[in-house]
GROMACS .gro file of C-alpha atoms in nm:
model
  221
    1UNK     CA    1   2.577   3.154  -1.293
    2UNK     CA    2   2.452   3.082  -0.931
    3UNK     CA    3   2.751   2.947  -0.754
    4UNK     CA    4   2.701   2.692  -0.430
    5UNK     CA    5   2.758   2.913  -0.135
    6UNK     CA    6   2.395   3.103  -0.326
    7UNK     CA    7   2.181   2.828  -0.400
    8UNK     CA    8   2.000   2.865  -0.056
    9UNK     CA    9   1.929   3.198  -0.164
   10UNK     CA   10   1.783   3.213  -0.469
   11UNK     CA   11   1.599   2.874  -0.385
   12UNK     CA   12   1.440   3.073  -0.085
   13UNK     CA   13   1.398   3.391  -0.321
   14UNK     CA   14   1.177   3.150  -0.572
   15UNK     CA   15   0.966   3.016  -0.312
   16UNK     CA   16   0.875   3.370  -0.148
   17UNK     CA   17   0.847   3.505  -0.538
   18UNK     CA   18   0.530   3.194  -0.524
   19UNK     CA   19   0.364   3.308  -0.222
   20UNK     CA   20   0.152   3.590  -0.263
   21UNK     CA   21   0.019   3.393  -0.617
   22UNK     CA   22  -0.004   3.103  -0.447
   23UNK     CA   23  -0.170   3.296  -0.111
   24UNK     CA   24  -0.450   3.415  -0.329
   25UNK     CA   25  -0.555   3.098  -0.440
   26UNK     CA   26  -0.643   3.010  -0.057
   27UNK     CA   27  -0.331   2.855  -0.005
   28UNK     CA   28  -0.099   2.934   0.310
   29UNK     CA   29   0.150   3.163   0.178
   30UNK     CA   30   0.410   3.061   0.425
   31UNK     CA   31   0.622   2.768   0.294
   32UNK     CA   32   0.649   2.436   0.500
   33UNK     CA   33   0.945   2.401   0.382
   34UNK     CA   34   0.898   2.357  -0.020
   35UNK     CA   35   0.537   2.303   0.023
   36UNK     CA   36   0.254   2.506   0.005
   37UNK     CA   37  -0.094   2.397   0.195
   38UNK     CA   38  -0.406   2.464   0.218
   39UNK     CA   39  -0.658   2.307   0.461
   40UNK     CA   40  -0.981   2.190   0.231
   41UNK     CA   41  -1.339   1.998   0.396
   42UNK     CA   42  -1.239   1.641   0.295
   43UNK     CA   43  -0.889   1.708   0.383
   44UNK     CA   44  -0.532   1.917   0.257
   45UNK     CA   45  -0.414   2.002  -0.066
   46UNK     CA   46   0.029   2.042  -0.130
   47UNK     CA   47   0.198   2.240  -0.373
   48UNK     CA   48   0.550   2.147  -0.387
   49UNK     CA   49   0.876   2.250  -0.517
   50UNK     CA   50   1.147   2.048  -0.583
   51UNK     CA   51   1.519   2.186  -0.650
   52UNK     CA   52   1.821   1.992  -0.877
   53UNK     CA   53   2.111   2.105  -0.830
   54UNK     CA   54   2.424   2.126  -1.079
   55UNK     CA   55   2.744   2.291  -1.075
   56UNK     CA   56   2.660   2.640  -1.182
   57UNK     CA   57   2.257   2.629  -1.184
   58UNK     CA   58   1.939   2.462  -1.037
   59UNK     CA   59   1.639   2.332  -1.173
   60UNK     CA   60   1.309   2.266  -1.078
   61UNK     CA   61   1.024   2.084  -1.076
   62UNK     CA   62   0.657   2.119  -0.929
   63UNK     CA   63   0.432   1.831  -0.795
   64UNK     CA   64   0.044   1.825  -0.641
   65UNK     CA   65  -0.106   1.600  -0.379
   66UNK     CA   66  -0.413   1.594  -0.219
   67UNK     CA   67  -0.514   1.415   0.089
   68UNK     CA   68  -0.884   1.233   0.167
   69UNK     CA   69  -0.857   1.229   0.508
   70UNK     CA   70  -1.146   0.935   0.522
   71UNK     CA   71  -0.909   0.737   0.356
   72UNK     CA   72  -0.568   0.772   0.500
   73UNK     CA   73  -0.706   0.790   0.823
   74UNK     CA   74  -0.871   0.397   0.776
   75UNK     CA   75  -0.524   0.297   0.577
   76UNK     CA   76  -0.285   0.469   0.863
   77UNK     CA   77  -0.490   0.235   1.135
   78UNK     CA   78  -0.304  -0.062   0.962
   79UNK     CA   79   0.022   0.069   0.828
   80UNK     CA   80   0.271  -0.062   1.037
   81UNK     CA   81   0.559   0.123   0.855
   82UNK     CA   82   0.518   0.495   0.886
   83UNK     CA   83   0.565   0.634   1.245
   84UNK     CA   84   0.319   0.884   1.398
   85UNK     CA   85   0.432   1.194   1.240
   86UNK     CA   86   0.469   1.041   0.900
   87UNK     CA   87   0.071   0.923   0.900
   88UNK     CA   88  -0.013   1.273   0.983
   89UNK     CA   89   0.155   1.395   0.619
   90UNK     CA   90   0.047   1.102   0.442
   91UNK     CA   91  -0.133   1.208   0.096
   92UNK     CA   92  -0.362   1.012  -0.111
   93UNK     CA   93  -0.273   1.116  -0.455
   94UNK     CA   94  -0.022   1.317  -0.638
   95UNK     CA   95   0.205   1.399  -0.920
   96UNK     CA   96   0.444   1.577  -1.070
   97UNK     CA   97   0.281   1.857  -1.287
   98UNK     CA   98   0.472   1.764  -1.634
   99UNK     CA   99   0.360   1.383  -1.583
  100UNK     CA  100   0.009   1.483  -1.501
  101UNK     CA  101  -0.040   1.760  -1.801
  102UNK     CA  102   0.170   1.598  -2.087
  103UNK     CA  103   0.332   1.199  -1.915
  104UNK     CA  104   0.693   1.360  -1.897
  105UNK     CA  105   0.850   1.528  -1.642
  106UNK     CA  106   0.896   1.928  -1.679
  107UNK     CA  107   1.169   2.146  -1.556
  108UNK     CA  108   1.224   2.480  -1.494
  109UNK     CA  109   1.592   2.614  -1.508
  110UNK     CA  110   1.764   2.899  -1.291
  111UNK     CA  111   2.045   3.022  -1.397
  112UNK     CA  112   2.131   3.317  -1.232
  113UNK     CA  113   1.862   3.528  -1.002
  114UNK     CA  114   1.722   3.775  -1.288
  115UNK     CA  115   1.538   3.382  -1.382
  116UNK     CA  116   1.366   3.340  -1.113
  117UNK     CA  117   1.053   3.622  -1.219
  118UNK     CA  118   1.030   3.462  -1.491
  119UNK     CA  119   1.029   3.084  -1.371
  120UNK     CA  120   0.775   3.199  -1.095
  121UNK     CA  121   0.529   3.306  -1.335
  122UNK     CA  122   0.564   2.981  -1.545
  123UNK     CA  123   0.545   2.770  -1.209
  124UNK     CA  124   0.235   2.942  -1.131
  125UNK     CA  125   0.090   2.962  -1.504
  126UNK     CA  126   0.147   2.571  -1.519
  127UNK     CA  127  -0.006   2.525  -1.131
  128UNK     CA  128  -0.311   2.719  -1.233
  129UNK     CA  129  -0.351   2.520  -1.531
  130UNK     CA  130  -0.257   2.184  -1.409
  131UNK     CA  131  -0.245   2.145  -1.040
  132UNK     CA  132  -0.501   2.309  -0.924
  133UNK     CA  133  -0.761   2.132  -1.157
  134UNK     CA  134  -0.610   1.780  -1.042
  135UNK     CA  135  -0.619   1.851  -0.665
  136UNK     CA  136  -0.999   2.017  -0.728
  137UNK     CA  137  -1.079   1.688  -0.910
  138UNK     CA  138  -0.927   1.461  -0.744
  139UNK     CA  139  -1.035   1.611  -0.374
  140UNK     CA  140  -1.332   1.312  -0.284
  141UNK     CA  141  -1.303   0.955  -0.192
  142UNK     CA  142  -1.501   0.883  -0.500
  143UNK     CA  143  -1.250   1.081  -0.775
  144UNK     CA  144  -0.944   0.870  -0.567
  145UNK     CA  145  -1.112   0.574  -0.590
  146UNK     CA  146  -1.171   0.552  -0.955
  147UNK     CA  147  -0.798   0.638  -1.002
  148UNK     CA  148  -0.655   0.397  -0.735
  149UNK     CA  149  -0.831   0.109  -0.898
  150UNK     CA  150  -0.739   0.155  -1.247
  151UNK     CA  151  -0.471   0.015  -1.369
  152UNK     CA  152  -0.468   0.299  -1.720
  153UNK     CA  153  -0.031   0.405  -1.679
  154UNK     CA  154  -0.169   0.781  -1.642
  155UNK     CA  155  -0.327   0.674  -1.325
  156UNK     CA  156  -0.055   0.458  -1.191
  157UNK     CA  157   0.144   0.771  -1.149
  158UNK     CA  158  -0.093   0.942  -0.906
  159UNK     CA  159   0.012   0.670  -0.669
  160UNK     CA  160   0.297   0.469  -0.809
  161UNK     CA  161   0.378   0.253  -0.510
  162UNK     CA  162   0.226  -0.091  -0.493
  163UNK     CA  163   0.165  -0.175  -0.178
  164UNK     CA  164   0.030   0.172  -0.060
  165UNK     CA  165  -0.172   0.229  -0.362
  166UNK     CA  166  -0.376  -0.119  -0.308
  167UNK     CA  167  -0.452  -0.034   0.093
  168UNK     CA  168  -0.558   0.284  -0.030
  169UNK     CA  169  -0.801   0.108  -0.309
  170UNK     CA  170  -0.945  -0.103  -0.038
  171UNK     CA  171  -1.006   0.175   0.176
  172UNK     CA  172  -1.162   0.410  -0.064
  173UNK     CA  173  -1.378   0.120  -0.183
  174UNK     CA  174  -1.497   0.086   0.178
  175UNK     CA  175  -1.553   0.457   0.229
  176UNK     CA  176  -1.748   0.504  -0.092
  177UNK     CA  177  -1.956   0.210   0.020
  178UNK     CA  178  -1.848  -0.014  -0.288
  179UNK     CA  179  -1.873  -0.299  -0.079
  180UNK     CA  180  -1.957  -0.580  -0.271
  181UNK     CA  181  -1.612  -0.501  -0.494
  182UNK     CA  182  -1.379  -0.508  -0.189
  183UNK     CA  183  -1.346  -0.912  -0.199
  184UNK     CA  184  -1.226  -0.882  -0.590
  185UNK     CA  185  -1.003  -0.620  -0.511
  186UNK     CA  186  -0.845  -0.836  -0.222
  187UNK     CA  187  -0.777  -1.108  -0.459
  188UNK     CA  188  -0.661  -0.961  -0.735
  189UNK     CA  189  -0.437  -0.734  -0.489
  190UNK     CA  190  -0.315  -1.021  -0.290
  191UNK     CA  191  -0.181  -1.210  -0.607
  192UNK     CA  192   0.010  -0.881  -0.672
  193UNK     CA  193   0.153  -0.805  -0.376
  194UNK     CA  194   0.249  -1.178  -0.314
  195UNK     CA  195   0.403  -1.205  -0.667
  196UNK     CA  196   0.623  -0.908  -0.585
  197UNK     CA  197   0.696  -1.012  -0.239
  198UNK     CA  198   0.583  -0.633  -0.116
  199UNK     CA  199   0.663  -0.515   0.224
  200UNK     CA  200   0.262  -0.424   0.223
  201UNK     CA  201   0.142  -0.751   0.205
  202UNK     CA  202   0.064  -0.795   0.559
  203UNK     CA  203  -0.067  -0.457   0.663
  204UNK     CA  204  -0.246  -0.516   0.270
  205UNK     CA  205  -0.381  -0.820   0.429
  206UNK     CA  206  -0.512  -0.674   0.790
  207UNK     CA  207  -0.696  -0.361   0.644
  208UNK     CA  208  -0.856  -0.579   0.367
  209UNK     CA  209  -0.961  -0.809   0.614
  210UNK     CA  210  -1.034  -0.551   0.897
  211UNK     CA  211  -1.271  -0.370   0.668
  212UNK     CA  212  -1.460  -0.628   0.565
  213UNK     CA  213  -1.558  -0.747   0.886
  214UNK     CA  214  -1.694  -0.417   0.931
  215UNK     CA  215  -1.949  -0.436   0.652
  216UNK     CA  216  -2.123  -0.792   0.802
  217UNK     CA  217  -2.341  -0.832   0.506
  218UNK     CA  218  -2.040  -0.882   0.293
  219UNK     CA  219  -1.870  -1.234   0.339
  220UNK     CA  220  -1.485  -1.224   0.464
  221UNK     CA  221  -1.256  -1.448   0.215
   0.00000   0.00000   0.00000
């Protein structure tokens, strides 16, 4: 039994029990608060625990993002929504390790502190196995792209917002230099978005239409 007043604790205890494992996989082994980072060319990978508390235990859950820098930096020029500080933590893709490996969530379980070994090692055994091939994979505009633009239900959970996930389609279409598919994409995405009456559907709009005046051989709609 881990009663309230510990919780802290032991969560703390798990995340240090992660970071030497986690260190020698390149990653910083200090926490950022639950997260885990590590700094990669096209932009950062996150590891990231996430703690559910009940009345005598916790569980937990782990989750992977990675970030394409050239394509949150061209969809942060047009989000009007997230401040400063909240651009500069924007990821591209992610999920939660359970959903990526198997489509269902999995939890780990704590409870009392001679579980937490235990639960590090399968944390780790799954991250190694999972997460780190999805953020490897998924780590250039190209991989994001294809995954952004499909509409398969595995894929809609690497980015599961609507409005987000079709600014960052547009953009990765523009970075990989997919040009001429940019105006179908800002149809079809514009009938979505207005059917749904997103928030998105104006900064949707500007980047769509910001882009493509930046490729001139490419008529504007």
């Amino acid at each position: 039994m881990i009663e309230k007043s510990e919780r802290s604790n032991a969560e703390r205890t798990f995340l240090l029990g992660l970071a030497d494992q986690v260190g020698s996989l390149g990653f910083n082994p200090k926490p950022l608060g639950q997260s885990f980072r590590q700094v990669v060319p096209t932009g950062k990978w996150e590891f990231h625990i996430s703690f559910i508390a009940h009345k005598t235990d916790f569980d937990l859950t782990a989750d992977v993002a990675v970030r394409v820098d050239a394509i949150e930096n061209l969809v942060n020029e047009y989000d009007t929504k997230l401040t400063t500080a909240e651009k500069r933590k924007s990821m591209t893709l992610g999920g939660e390790l359970g959903n990526i490996s198997e489509g269902v969530p999995r939890r780990w379980t704590i409870s009392n502190v001679e579980d937490i070994p235990a639960a590090c090692d399968g944390v780790i055994e799954a991250f190694r196995r999972v997460g780190l091939p999805f953020l490897q994979k998924h780590s250039d505009a190209a991989a994001a792209h294809r995954v952004l633009v499909s509409s398969e239900q595995a894929d809609l959970l690497l980015a599961p917002v609507l409005g987000p996930r079709c600014m960052r389609a547009m953009a990765s279409a523009y970075v990989t230099g997919n040009i001429s598919e940019m105006d179908a994409l800002l149809r079809r995405y514009e009938i979505e978005l207005s059917e749904t009456e997103d928030l998105y559907l104006e900064d949707f709009r500007s980047l769509a239409h910001g882009l493509l005046s930046r490729a001139p051989k490419i008529a504007s709609v």
